[in-house]
mmCIF file of C-alpha atoms in Angstrom:
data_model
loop_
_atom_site.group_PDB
_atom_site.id
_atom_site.type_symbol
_atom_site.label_atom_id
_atom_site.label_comp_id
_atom_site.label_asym_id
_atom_site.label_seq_id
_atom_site.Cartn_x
_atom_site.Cartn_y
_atom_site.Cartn_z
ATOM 1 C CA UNK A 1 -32.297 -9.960 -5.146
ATOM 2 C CA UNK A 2 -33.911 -7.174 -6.565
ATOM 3 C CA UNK A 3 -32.671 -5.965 -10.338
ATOM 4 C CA UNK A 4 -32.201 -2.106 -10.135
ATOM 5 C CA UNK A 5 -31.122 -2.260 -14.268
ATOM 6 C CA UNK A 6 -30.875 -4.283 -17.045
ATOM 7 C CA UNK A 7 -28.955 -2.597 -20.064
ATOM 8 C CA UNK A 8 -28.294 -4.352 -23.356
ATOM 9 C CA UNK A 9 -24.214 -4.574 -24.086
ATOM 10 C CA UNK A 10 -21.987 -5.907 -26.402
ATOM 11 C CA UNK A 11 -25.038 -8.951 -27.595
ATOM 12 C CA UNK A 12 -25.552 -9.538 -23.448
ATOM 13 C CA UNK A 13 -26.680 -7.644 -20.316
ATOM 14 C CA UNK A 14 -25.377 -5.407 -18.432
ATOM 15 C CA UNK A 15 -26.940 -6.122 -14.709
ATOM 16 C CA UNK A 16 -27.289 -4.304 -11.282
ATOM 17 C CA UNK A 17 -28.389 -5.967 -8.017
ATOM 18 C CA UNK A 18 -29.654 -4.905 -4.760
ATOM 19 C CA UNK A 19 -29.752 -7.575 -1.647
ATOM 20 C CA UNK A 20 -29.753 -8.009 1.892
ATOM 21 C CA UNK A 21 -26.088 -8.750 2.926
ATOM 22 C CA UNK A 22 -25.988 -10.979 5.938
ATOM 23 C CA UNK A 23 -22.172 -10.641 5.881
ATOM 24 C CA UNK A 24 -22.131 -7.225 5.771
ATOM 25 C CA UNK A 25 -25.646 -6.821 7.877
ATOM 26 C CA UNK A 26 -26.215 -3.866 5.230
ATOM 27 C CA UNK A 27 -27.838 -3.652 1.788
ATOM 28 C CA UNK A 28 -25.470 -3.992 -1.215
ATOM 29 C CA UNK A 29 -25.543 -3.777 -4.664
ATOM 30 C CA UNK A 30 -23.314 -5.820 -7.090
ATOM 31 C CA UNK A 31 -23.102 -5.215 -10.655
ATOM 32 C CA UNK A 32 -22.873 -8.304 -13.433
ATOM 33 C CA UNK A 33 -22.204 -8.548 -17.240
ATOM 34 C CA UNK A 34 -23.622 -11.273 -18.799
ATOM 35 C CA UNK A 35 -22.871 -12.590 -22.630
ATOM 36 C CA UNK A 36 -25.174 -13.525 -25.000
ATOM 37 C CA UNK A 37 -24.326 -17.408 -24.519
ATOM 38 C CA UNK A 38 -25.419 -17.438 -21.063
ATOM 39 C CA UNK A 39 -28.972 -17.554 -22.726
ATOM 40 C CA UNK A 40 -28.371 -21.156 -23.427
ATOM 41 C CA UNK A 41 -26.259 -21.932 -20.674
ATOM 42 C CA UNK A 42 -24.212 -21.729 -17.584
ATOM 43 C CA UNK A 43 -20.804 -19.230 -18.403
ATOM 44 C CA UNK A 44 -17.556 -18.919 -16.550
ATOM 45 C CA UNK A 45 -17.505 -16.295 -14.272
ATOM 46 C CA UNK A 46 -14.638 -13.638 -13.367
ATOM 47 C CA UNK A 47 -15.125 -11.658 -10.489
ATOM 48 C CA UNK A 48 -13.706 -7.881 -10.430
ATOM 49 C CA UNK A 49 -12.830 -5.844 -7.234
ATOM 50 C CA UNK A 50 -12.346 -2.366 -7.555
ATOM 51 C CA UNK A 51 -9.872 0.058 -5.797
ATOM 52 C CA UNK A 52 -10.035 2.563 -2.964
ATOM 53 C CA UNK A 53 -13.085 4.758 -3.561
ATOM 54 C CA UNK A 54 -14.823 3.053 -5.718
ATOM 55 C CA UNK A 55 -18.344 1.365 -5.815
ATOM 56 C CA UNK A 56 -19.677 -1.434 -8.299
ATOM 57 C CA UNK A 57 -20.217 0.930 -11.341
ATOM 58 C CA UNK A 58 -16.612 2.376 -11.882
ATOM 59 C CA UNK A 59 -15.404 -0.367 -13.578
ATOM 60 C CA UNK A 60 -18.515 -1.222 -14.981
ATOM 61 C CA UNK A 61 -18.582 2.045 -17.270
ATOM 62 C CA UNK A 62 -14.786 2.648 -17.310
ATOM 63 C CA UNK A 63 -13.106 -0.234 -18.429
ATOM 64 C CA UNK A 64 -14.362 -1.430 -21.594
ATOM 65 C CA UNK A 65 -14.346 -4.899 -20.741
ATOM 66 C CA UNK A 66 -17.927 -6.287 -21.593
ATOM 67 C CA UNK A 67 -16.618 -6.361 -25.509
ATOM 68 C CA UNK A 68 -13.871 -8.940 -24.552
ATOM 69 C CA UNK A 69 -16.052 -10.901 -22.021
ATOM 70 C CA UNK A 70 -18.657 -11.063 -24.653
ATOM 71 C CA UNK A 71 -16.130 -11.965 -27.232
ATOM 72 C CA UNK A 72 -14.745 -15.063 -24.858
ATOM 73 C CA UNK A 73 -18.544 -15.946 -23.241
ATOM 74 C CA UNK A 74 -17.019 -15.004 -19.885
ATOM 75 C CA UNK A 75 -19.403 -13.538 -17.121
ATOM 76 C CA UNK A 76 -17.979 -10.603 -14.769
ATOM 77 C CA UNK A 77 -19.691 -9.742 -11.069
ATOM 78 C CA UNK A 78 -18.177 -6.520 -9.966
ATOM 79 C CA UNK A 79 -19.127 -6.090 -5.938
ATOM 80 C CA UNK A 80 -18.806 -2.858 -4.276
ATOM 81 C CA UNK A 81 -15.903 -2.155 -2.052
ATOM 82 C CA UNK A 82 -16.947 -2.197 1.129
ATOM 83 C CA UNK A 83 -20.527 -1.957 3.158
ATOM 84 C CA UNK A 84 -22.480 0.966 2.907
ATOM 85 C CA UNK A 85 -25.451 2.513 4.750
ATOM 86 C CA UNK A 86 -26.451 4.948 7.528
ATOM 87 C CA UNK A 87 -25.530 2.255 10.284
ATOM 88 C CA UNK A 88 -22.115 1.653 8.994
ATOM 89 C CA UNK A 89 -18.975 3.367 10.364
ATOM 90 C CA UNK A 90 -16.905 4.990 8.717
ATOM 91 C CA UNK A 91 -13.554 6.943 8.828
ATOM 92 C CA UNK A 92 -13.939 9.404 11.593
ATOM 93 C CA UNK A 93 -12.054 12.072 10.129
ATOM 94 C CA UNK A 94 -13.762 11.604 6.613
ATOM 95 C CA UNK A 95 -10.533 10.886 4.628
ATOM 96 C CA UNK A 96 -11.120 8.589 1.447
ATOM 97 C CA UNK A 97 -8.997 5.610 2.115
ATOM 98 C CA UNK A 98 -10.436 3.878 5.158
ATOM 99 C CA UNK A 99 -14.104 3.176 5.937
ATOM 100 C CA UNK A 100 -16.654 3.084 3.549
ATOM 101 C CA UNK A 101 -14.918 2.568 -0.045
ATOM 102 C CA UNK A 102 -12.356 1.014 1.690
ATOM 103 C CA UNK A 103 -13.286 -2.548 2.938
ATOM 104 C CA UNK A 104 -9.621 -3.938 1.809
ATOM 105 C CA UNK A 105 -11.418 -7.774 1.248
ATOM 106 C CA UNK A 106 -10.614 -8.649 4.722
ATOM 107 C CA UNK A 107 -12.327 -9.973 8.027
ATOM 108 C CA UNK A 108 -12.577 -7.393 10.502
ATOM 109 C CA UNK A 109 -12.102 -8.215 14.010
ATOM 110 C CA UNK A 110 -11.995 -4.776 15.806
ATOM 111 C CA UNK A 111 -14.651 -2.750 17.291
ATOM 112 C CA UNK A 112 -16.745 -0.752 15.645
ATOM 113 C CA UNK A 113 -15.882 -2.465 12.317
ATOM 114 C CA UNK A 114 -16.150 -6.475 13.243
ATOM 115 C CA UNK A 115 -19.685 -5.946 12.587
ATOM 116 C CA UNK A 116 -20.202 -4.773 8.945
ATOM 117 C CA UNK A 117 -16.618 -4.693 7.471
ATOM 118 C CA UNK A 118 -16.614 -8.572 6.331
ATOM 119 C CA UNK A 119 -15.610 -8.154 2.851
ATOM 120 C CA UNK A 120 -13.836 -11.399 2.807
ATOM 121 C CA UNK A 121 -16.554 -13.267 3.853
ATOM 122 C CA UNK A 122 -19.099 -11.547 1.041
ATOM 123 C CA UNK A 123 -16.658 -12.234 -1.512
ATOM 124 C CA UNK A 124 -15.278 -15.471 -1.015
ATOM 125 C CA UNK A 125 -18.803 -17.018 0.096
ATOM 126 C CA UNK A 126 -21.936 -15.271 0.201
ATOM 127 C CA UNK A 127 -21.947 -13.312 -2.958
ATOM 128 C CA UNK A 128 -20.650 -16.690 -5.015
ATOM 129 C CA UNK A 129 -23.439 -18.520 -3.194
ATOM 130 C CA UNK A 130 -26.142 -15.536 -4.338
ATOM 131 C CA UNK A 131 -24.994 -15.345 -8.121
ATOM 132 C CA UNK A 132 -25.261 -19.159 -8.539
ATOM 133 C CA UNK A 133 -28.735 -19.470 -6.937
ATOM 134 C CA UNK A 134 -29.877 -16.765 -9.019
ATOM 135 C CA UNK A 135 -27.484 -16.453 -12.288
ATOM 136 C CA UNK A 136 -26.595 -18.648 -15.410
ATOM 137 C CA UNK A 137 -23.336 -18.699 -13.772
ATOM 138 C CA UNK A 138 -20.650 -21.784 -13.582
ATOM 139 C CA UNK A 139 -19.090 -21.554 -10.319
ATOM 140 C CA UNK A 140 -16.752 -24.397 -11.001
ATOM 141 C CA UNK A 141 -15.244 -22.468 -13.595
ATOM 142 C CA UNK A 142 -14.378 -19.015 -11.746
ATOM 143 C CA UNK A 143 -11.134 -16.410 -11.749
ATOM 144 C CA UNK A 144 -10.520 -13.340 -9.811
ATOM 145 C CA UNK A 145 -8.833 -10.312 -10.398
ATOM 146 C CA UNK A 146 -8.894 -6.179 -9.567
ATOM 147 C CA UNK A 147 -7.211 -3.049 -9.718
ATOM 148 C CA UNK A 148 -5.408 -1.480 -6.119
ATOM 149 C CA UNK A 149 -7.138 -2.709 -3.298
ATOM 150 C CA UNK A 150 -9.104 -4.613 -5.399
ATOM 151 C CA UNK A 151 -5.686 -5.784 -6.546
ATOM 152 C CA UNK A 152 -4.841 -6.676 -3.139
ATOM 153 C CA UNK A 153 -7.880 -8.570 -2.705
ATOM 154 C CA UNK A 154 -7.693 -10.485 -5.850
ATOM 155 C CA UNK A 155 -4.336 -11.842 -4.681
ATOM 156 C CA UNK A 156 -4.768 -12.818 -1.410
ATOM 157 C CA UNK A 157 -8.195 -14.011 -1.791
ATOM 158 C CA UNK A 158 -7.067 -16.466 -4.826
ATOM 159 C CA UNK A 159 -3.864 -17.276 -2.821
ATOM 160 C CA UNK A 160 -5.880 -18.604 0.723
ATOM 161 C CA UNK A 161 -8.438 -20.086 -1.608
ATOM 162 C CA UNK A 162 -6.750 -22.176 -4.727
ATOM 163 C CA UNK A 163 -8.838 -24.363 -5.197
ATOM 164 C CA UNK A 164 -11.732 -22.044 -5.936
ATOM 165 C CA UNK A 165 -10.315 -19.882 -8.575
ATOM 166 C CA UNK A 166 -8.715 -21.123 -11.895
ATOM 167 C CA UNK A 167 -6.772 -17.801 -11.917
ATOM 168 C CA UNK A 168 -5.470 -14.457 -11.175
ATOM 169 C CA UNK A 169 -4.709 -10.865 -12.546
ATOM 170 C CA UNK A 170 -4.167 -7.976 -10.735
ATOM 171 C CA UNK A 171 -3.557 -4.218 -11.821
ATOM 172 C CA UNK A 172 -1.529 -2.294 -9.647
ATOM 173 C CA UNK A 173 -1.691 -3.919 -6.664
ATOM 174 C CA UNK A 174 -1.042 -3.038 -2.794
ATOM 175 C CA UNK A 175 1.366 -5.877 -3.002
ATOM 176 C CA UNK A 176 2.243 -5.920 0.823
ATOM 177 C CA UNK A 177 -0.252 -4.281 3.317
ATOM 178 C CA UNK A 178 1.950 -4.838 6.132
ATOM 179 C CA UNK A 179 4.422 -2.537 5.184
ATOM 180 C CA UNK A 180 2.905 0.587 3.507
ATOM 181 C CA UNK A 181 0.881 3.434 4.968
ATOM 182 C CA UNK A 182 -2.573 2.170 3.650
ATOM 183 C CA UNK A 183 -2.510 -1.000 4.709
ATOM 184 C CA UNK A 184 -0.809 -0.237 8.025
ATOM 185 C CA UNK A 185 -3.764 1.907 8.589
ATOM 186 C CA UNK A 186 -6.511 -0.318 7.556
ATOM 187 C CA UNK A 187 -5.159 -3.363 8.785
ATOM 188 C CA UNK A 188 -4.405 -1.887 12.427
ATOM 189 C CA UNK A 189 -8.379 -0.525 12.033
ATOM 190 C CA UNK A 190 -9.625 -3.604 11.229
ATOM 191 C CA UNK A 191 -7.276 -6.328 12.887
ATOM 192 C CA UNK A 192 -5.804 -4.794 16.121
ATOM 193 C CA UNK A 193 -2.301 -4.199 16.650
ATOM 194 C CA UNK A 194 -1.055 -7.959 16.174
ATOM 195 C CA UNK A 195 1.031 -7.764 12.846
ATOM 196 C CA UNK A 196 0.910 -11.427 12.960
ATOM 197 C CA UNK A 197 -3.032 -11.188 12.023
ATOM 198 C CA UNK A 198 -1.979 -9.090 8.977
ATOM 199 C CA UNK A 199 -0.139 -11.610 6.947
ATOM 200 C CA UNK A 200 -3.418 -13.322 6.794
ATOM 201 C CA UNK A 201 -3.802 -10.897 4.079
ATOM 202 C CA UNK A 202 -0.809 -10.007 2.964
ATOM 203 C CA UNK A 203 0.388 -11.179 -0.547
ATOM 204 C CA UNK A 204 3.712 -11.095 -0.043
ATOM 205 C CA UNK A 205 3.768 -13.215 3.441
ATOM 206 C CA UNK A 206 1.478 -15.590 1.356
ATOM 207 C CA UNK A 207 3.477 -16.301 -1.113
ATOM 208 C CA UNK A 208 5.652 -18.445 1.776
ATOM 209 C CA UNK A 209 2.528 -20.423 2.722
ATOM 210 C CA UNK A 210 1.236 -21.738 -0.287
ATOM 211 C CA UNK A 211 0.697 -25.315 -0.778
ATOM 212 C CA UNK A 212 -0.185 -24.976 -4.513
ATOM 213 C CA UNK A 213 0.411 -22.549 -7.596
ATOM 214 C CA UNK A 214 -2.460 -20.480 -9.233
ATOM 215 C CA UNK A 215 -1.650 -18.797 -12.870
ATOM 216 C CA UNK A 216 -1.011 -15.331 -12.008
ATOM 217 C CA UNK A 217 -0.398 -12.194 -13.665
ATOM 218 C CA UNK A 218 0.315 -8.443 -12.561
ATOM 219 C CA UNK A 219 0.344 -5.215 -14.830
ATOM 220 C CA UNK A 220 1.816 -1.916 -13.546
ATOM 221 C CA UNK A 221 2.306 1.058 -14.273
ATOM 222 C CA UNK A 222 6.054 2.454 -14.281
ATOM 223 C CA UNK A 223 4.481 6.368 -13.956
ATOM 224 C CA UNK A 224 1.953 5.278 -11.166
ATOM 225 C CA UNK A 225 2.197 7.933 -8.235
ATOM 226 C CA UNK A 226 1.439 5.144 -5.280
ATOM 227 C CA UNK A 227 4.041 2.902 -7.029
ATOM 228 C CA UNK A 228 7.212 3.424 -4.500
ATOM 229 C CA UNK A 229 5.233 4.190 -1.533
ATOM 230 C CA UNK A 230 1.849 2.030 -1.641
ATOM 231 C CA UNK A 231 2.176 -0.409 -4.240
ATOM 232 C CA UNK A 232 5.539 -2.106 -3.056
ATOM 233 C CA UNK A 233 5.701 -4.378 -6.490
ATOM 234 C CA UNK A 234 9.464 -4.905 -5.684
ATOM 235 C CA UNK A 235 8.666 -6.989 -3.078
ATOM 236 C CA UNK A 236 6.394 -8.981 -4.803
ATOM 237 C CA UNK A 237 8.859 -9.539 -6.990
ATOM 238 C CA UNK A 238 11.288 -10.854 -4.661
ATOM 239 C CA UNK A 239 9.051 -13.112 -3.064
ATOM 240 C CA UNK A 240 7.817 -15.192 -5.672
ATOM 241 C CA UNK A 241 11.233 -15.333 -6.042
ATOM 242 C CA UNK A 242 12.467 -16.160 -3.131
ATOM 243 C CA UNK A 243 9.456 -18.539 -2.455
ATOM 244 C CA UNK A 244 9.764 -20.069 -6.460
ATOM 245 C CA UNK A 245 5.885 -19.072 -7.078
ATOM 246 C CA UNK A 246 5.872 -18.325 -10.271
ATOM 247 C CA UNK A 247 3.885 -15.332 -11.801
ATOM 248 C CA UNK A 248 4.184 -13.216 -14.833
ATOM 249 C CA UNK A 249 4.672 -9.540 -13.389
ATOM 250 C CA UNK A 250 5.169 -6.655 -16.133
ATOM 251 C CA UNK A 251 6.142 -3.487 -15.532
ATOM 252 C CA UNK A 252 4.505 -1.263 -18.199
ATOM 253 C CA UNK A 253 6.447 1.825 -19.245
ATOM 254 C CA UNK A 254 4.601 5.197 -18.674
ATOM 255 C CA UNK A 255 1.253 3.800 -17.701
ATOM 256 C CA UNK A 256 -0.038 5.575 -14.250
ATOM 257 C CA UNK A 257 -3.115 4.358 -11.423
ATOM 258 C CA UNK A 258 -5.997 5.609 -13.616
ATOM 259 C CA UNK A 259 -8.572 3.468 -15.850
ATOM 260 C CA UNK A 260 -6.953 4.080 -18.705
ATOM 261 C CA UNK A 261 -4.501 1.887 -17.744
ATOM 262 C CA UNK A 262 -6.574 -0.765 -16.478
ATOM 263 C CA UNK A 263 -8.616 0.251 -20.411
ATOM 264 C CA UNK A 264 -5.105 -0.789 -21.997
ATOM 265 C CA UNK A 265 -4.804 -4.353 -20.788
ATOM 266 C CA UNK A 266 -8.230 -5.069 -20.060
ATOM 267 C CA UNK A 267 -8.349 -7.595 -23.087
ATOM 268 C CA UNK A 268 -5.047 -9.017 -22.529
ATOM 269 C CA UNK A 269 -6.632 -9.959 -18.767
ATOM 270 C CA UNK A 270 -9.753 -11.597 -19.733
ATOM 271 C CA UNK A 271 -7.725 -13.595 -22.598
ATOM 272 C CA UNK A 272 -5.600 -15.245 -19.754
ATOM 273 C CA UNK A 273 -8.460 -15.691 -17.680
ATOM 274 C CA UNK A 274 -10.721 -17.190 -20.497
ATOM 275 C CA UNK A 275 -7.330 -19.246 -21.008
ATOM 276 C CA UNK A 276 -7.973 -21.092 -17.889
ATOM 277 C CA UNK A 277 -11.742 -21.011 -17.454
ATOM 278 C CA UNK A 278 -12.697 -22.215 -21.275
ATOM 279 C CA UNK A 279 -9.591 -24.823 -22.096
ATOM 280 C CA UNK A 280 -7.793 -25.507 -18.893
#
């Protein structure tokens, strides 16, 4: 790993990383925040993954949440949303929400992607693996959560993996890939044509398989623009339902898709995560 910063932060660090990705077969760079206590010793460790567009540093300078992870002694490792480099493909026609910024945490099996686009694998295994070699971390005392597609990812990824992550928490999240025009066009990208290979990642459709319940919770936005169209959070709704998961899911009255939202609950987020990870 090299360190490409190291800015002092609420009585911690404020961290960037660059490293050879064997997932990805690219260079990446990760950002982490790291409280004062992990001077002594190992600290919990949420992970963050960021929306469409985004890289490492949007939430890092956006959401105001190294205050609260100081406050709670909570580590955060924000990775960047997808590979990146001259040798990776990327949406032919340029548009912003496939490609490069837009991994979607998933496995991809289709040609040219399959060999870059592995953001599952990065996130799930190899950047864990990298943080606790390297990082005062405690990796038996982790949560997940993110904001869109990072939402997405935070969900599914906690879902197929329970017994990794104490918890949950998603902001505006693509609820159901298979059935929105996002993740219909990622997923078809990335997986082929087989719907089948979709629910793999897929809240809603895992909702049905799940052996075991994870604390979850959801915050959106009542004014978000993609709420209707791309975020499909009635049909989270009525799956947990329907499949007696249970998981706190508020709707909050006039927030929209920006940071500020994310700003407005950030604390709230890290206290149920810290809820889990420090006392659970």
């Amino acid at each position: 790993m090299e360190k490409l910063s190291a800015i002092q932060c609420c009585g911690g660090e404020q961290l960037r990383f660059k490293h050879r990705s064997h997932s990805l077969n690219c260079d990446m760079t990760f950002s982490v925040f790291l409280p004062q206590d992990a001077q002594k010793t190992p600290v919990p460790v949420i992970y963050w993954l960021s929306g469409l567009t985004c890289t490492d540093e949007n939430f890092v300078t956006k959401a105001g949440a190294q205050r609260f992870a100081a406050e709670y002694g909570v580590a955060i490792v924000a990775p960047d949303t997808s590979p990146r480099g001259d040798d990776v493909p990327d949406d032919p026609n340029g548009a912003w929400d496939f490609g490069k910024g837009a991994g979607f945490y998933v496995n991809a099996t289709e040609q040219p992607w399959a060999a870059h686009y592995r953001m599952y694998d990065y996130v799930v295994t190899e950047l864990p693996a990298l943080i606790s070699q390297h990082l005062p971390v405690d990796t038996a005392r982790q949560s997940i959560f993110g904001h869109s597609m990072g939402g997405h990812g935070a969900l599914t990824i906690a879902l197929k993996n329970p017994g990794k992550y104490r918890s949950v928490s998603a902001f505006s999240p693509i609820c159901s890939p298979l059935n929105c025009p996002w993740g219909e066009k990622a997923l078809r990208q990335y997986l082929g044509d087989d719907r089948s290979a979709w629910e793999d990642y897929d809240t809603c459709a895992l909702l049905g398989k799940a052996q075991s319940h994870l604390p979850v919770l959801v915050d959106q936005g009542s004014a978000d623009s993609f709420l209707v169209e791309q975020l499909k959070t009635d049909r989270l709704l009525r799956a947990s339902t329907e499949h007696q998961y249970p998981m706190t899911i508020r709707m909050q009255a006039g927030y929209d898709h920006s940071y500020f939202f994310i700003a407005s609950f950030i604390d709230e987020h890290i206290a149920f995560h810290a809820n889990h990870l420090l006392w659970s």
